[in-house]
């Protein structure tokens, strides 16, 4: 792990390599989301992601191969060929949530909390010590101890 804001540019790509992107190692936050939408779009128990201003993510290959679910200002962006979820456009189009699993390079940030644990998969157990929030970390308090 490198310190955030190190001036490095990280690369990322989908499973098949058709879509590739570059993003500076300047993420504002990193979270693990357990909401039902993130579980369905990833096919997993949760979605680990890092948030950054939308204009900082640059598609370097395959921009014409994107499959977008949603609107220009709120969507999940996948590779049309292999289906990999690359990022989600959020916050009225001003940010992207880059799925950490699509990064080729090691980012200088690590997830700091779990969000939407109130709707997590019942078969999954969170085993780390990160704070857990029933809903979004911005709007909800952590569960009682």
PDB file of C-alpha atoms in Angstrom:
ATOM      1  CA  UNK A   1       0.000   0.000   0.000  1.00  0.00           C
ATOM      2  CA  UNK A   2       1.229   3.451  -0.938  1.00  0.00           C
ATOM      3  CA  UNK A   3       0.191   6.625   0.850  1.00  0.00           C
ATOM      4  CA  UNK A   4      -2.890   8.261  -0.717  1.00  0.00           C
ATOM      5  CA  UNK A   5      -2.092  11.339  -2.764  1.00  0.00           C
ATOM      6  CA  UNK A   6       1.303   9.939  -3.710  1.00  0.00           C
ATOM      7  CA  UNK A   7       0.945  11.242  -7.257  1.00  0.00           C
ATOM      8  CA  UNK A   8       0.649   7.725  -8.639  1.00  0.00           C
ATOM      9  CA  UNK A   9      -1.805   6.808 -11.344  1.00  0.00           C
ATOM     10  CA  UNK A  10      -3.546   3.484 -10.856  1.00  0.00           C
ATOM     11  CA  UNK A  11      -4.769   1.280 -13.661  1.00  0.00           C
ATOM     12  CA  UNK A  12      -7.843  -0.883 -13.677  1.00  0.00           C
ATOM     13  CA  UNK A  13      -9.676  -3.167 -16.052  1.00  0.00           C
ATOM     14  CA  UNK A  14     -12.555  -5.548 -16.461  1.00  0.00           C
ATOM     15  CA  UNK A  15     -12.163  -9.336 -16.396  1.00  0.00           C
ATOM     16  CA  UNK A  16     -11.667  -9.697 -20.159  1.00  0.00           C
ATOM     17  CA  UNK A  17      -9.520  -6.556 -20.555  1.00  0.00           C
ATOM     18  CA  UNK A  18     -11.818  -4.933 -23.103  1.00  0.00           C
ATOM     19  CA  UNK A  19     -12.399  -1.888 -20.868  1.00  0.00           C
ATOM     20  CA  UNK A  20      -9.467  -0.273 -19.080  1.00  0.00           C
ATOM     21  CA  UNK A  21      -9.149   2.892 -17.038  1.00  0.00           C
ATOM     22  CA  UNK A  22      -6.673   5.109 -15.198  1.00  0.00           C
ATOM     23  CA  UNK A  23      -7.351   6.958 -11.960  1.00  0.00           C
ATOM     24  CA  UNK A  24      -5.071   8.963  -9.659  1.00  0.00           C
ATOM     25  CA  UNK A  25      -4.394   7.437  -6.253  1.00  0.00           C
ATOM     26  CA  UNK A  26      -6.427  10.248  -4.655  1.00  0.00           C
ATOM     27  CA  UNK A  27      -9.545   8.468  -3.419  1.00  0.00           C
ATOM     28  CA  UNK A  28     -11.606  10.432  -0.871  1.00  0.00           C
ATOM     29  CA  UNK A  29     -13.023   7.393   0.923  1.00  0.00           C
ATOM     30  CA  UNK A  30     -13.315   3.613   0.706  1.00  0.00           C
ATOM     31  CA  UNK A  31     -16.238   1.577   2.025  1.00  0.00           C
ATOM     32  CA  UNK A  32     -17.740  -1.898   1.849  1.00  0.00           C
ATOM     33  CA  UNK A  33     -21.409  -1.845   0.832  1.00  0.00           C
ATOM     34  CA  UNK A  34     -23.786  -4.681   1.722  1.00  0.00           C
ATOM     35  CA  UNK A  35     -26.979  -3.247   0.161  1.00  0.00           C
ATOM     36  CA  UNK A  36     -29.077  -5.525  -2.020  1.00  0.00           C
ATOM     37  CA  UNK A  37     -28.337  -3.491  -5.172  1.00  0.00           C
ATOM     38  CA  UNK A  38     -24.568  -3.807  -4.738  1.00  0.00           C
ATOM     39  CA  UNK A  39     -24.896  -7.503  -3.943  1.00  0.00           C
ATOM     40  CA  UNK A  40     -26.930  -8.106  -7.091  1.00  0.00           C
ATOM     41  CA  UNK A  41     -24.746  -6.056  -9.433  1.00  0.00           C
ATOM     42  CA  UNK A  42     -21.559  -7.774  -8.203  1.00  0.00           C
ATOM     43  CA  UNK A  43     -22.992 -11.245  -7.632  1.00  0.00           C
ATOM     44  CA  UNK A  44     -21.223 -11.220  -4.275  1.00  0.00           C
ATOM     45  CA  UNK A  45     -21.898 -10.626  -0.576  1.00  0.00           C
ATOM     46  CA  UNK A  46     -20.731  -7.009  -0.784  1.00  0.00           C
ATOM     47  CA  UNK A  47     -19.063  -4.363  -2.955  1.00  0.00           C
ATOM     48  CA  UNK A  48     -15.758  -2.863  -1.789  1.00  0.00           C
ATOM     49  CA  UNK A  49     -15.283   0.505  -3.487  1.00  0.00           C
ATOM     50  CA  UNK A  50     -13.369   3.766  -3.347  1.00  0.00           C
ATOM     51  CA  UNK A  51     -14.870   7.171  -4.151  1.00  0.00           C
ATOM     52  CA  UNK A  52     -13.274   9.848  -6.292  1.00  0.00           C
ATOM     53  CA  UNK A  53     -14.431  12.839  -8.346  1.00  0.00           C
ATOM     54  CA  UNK A  54     -15.897  11.628 -11.632  1.00  0.00           C
ATOM     55  CA  UNK A  55     -13.629  13.747 -13.810  1.00  0.00           C
ATOM     56  CA  UNK A  56     -10.535  12.038 -12.415  1.00  0.00           C
ATOM     57  CA  UNK A  57     -11.392   8.618 -13.868  1.00  0.00           C
ATOM     58  CA  UNK A  58     -10.229   8.268 -17.472  1.00  0.00           C
ATOM     59  CA  UNK A  59     -11.221   5.402 -19.724  1.00  0.00           C
ATOM     60  CA  UNK A  60      -8.089   4.349 -21.610  1.00  0.00           C
ATOM     61  CA  UNK A  61      -9.592   1.529 -23.651  1.00  0.00           C
ATOM     62  CA  UNK A  62     -13.038   0.288 -24.595  1.00  0.00           C
ATOM     63  CA  UNK A  63     -15.146   3.371 -23.887  1.00  0.00           C
ATOM     64  CA  UNK A  64     -17.479   2.166 -26.641  1.00  0.00           C
ATOM     65  CA  UNK A  65     -17.880  -1.183 -24.854  1.00  0.00           C
ATOM     66  CA  UNK A  66     -19.625   0.075 -21.723  1.00  0.00           C
ATOM     67  CA  UNK A  67     -22.995  -1.182 -20.557  1.00  0.00           C
ATOM     68  CA  UNK A  68     -24.672   1.389 -18.323  1.00  0.00           C
ATOM     69  CA  UNK A  69     -27.585   0.577 -16.016  1.00  0.00           C
ATOM     70  CA  UNK A  70     -29.275   3.769 -14.862  1.00  0.00           C
ATOM     71  CA  UNK A  71     -29.051   7.408 -15.829  1.00  0.00           C
ATOM     72  CA  UNK A  72     -25.975   9.485 -16.717  1.00  0.00           C
ATOM     73  CA  UNK A  73     -25.925  10.871 -13.152  1.00  0.00           C
ATOM     74  CA  UNK A  74     -26.645   7.641 -11.229  1.00  0.00           C
ATOM     75  CA  UNK A  75     -25.616   4.315 -12.701  1.00  0.00           C
ATOM     76  CA  UNK A  76     -23.616   1.116 -12.577  1.00  0.00           C
ATOM     77  CA  UNK A  77     -21.113   0.892 -15.430  1.00  0.00           C
ATOM     78  CA  UNK A  78     -20.116  -2.562 -16.679  1.00  0.00           C
ATOM     79  CA  UNK A  79     -18.067  -4.023 -19.509  1.00  0.00           C
ATOM     80  CA  UNK A  80     -20.507  -4.965 -22.270  1.00  0.00           C
ATOM     81  CA  UNK A  81     -18.445  -8.050 -23.173  1.00  0.00           C
ATOM     82  CA  UNK A  82     -17.714  -9.763 -19.823  1.00  0.00           C
ATOM     83  CA  UNK A  83     -20.161  -7.974 -17.510  1.00  0.00           C
ATOM     84  CA  UNK A  84     -17.617  -6.821 -14.916  1.00  0.00           C
ATOM     85  CA  UNK A  85     -18.838  -3.935 -12.764  1.00  0.00           C
ATOM     86  CA  UNK A  86     -16.159  -1.256 -13.144  1.00  0.00           C
ATOM     87  CA  UNK A  87     -17.658   1.675 -11.266  1.00  0.00           C
ATOM     88  CA  UNK A  88     -20.866   3.346 -10.180  1.00  0.00           C
ATOM     89  CA  UNK A  89     -21.703   6.984 -10.889  1.00  0.00           C
ATOM     90  CA  UNK A  90     -23.111   8.568  -7.718  1.00  0.00           C
ATOM     91  CA  UNK A  91     -23.773  11.844  -5.908  1.00  0.00           C
ATOM     92  CA  UNK A  92     -25.722  13.425  -8.793  1.00  0.00           C
ATOM     93  CA  UNK A  93     -22.984  12.476 -11.245  1.00  0.00           C
ATOM     94  CA  UNK A  94     -20.133  14.168  -9.404  1.00  0.00           C
ATOM     95  CA  UNK A  95     -18.358  11.040  -8.071  1.00  0.00           C
ATOM     96  CA  UNK A  96     -17.587   7.497  -9.129  1.00  0.00           C
ATOM     97  CA  UNK A  97     -17.321   4.515  -6.825  1.00  0.00           C
ATOM     98  CA  UNK A  98     -14.523   2.447  -8.353  1.00  0.00           C
ATOM     99  CA  UNK A  99     -14.866  -1.238  -7.515  1.00  0.00           C
ATOM    100  CA  UNK A 100     -11.612  -2.107  -5.764  1.00  0.00           C
ATOM    101  CA  UNK A 101     -11.498  -5.556  -7.349  1.00  0.00           C
ATOM    102  CA  UNK A 102     -11.009  -4.042 -10.814  1.00  0.00           C
ATOM    103  CA  UNK A 103      -7.846  -2.156  -9.841  1.00  0.00           C
ATOM    104  CA  UNK A 104      -4.643  -3.695 -11.182  1.00  0.00           C
ATOM    105  CA  UNK A 105      -2.499  -1.570  -8.871  1.00  0.00           C
ATOM    106  CA  UNK A 106      -2.648  -1.438  -5.069  1.00  0.00           C
ATOM    107  CA  UNK A 107      -4.378   1.778  -3.945  1.00  0.00           C
ATOM    108  CA  UNK A 108      -3.164   3.826  -1.014  1.00  0.00           C
ATOM    109  CA  UNK A 109      -6.547   3.568   0.710  1.00  0.00           C
ATOM    110  CA  UNK A 110      -8.333   0.762   2.504  1.00  0.00           C
ATOM    111  CA  UNK A 111     -12.038   0.458   3.355  1.00  0.00           C
ATOM    112  CA  UNK A 112     -12.843   2.135   6.671  1.00  0.00           C
ATOM    113  CA  UNK A 113     -16.379   0.868   7.369  1.00  0.00           C
ATOM    114  CA  UNK A 114     -19.227  -1.391   6.300  1.00  0.00           C
ATOM    115  CA  UNK A 115     -22.444   0.277   5.142  1.00  0.00           C
ATOM    116  CA  UNK A 116     -25.990  -1.058   4.726  1.00  0.00           C
ATOM    117  CA  UNK A 117     -25.308  -4.012   7.006  1.00  0.00           C
ATOM    118  CA  UNK A 118     -29.025  -3.933   7.828  1.00  0.00           C
ATOM    119  CA  UNK A 119     -29.609  -5.525   4.416  1.00  0.00           C
ATOM    120  CA  UNK A 120     -26.509  -7.716   4.185  1.00  0.00           C
ATOM    121  CA  UNK A 121     -26.778 -11.291   2.960  1.00  0.00           C
ATOM    122  CA  UNK A 122     -27.968 -13.420   5.899  1.00  0.00           C
ATOM    123  CA  UNK A 123     -25.493 -16.167   5.004  1.00  0.00           C
ATOM    124  CA  UNK A 124     -22.493 -13.808   5.257  1.00  0.00           C
ATOM    125  CA  UNK A 125     -20.702 -12.984   8.512  1.00  0.00           C
ATOM    126  CA  UNK A 126     -18.551  -9.858   8.811  1.00  0.00           C
ATOM    127  CA  UNK A 127     -15.358 -10.944  10.548  1.00  0.00           C
ATOM    128  CA  UNK A 128     -13.261  -7.762  10.689  1.00  0.00           C
ATOM    129  CA  UNK A 129     -13.352  -4.966  13.252  1.00  0.00           C
ATOM    130  CA  UNK A 130     -14.373  -2.116  10.930  1.00  0.00           C
ATOM    131  CA  UNK A 131     -17.343  -0.007  12.095  1.00  0.00           C
ATOM    132  CA  UNK A 132     -20.699  -1.240  10.795  1.00  0.00           C
ATOM    133  CA  UNK A 133     -23.581   1.027   9.799  1.00  0.00           C
ATOM    134  CA  UNK A 134     -27.162  -0.184   9.313  1.00  0.00           C
ATOM    135  CA  UNK A 135     -27.611   2.229   6.405  1.00  0.00           C
ATOM    136  CA  UNK A 136     -25.291   4.720   4.739  1.00  0.00           C
ATOM    137  CA  UNK A 137     -22.484   5.947   6.991  1.00  0.00           C
ATOM    138  CA  UNK A 138     -23.421   9.570   6.312  1.00  0.00           C
ATOM    139  CA  UNK A 139     -27.059   9.215   7.365  1.00  0.00           C
ATOM    140  CA  UNK A 140     -27.028   6.486  10.008  1.00  0.00           C
ATOM    141  CA  UNK A 141     -25.354   5.771  13.302  1.00  0.00           C
ATOM    142  CA  UNK A 142     -23.444   2.558  13.912  1.00  0.00           C
ATOM    143  CA  UNK A 143     -25.432  -0.287  15.452  1.00  0.00           C
ATOM    144  CA  UNK A 144     -25.561  -0.388  19.254  1.00  0.00           C
ATOM    145  CA  UNK A 145     -22.738  -2.308  20.899  1.00  0.00           C
TER     146      UNK A 145
END
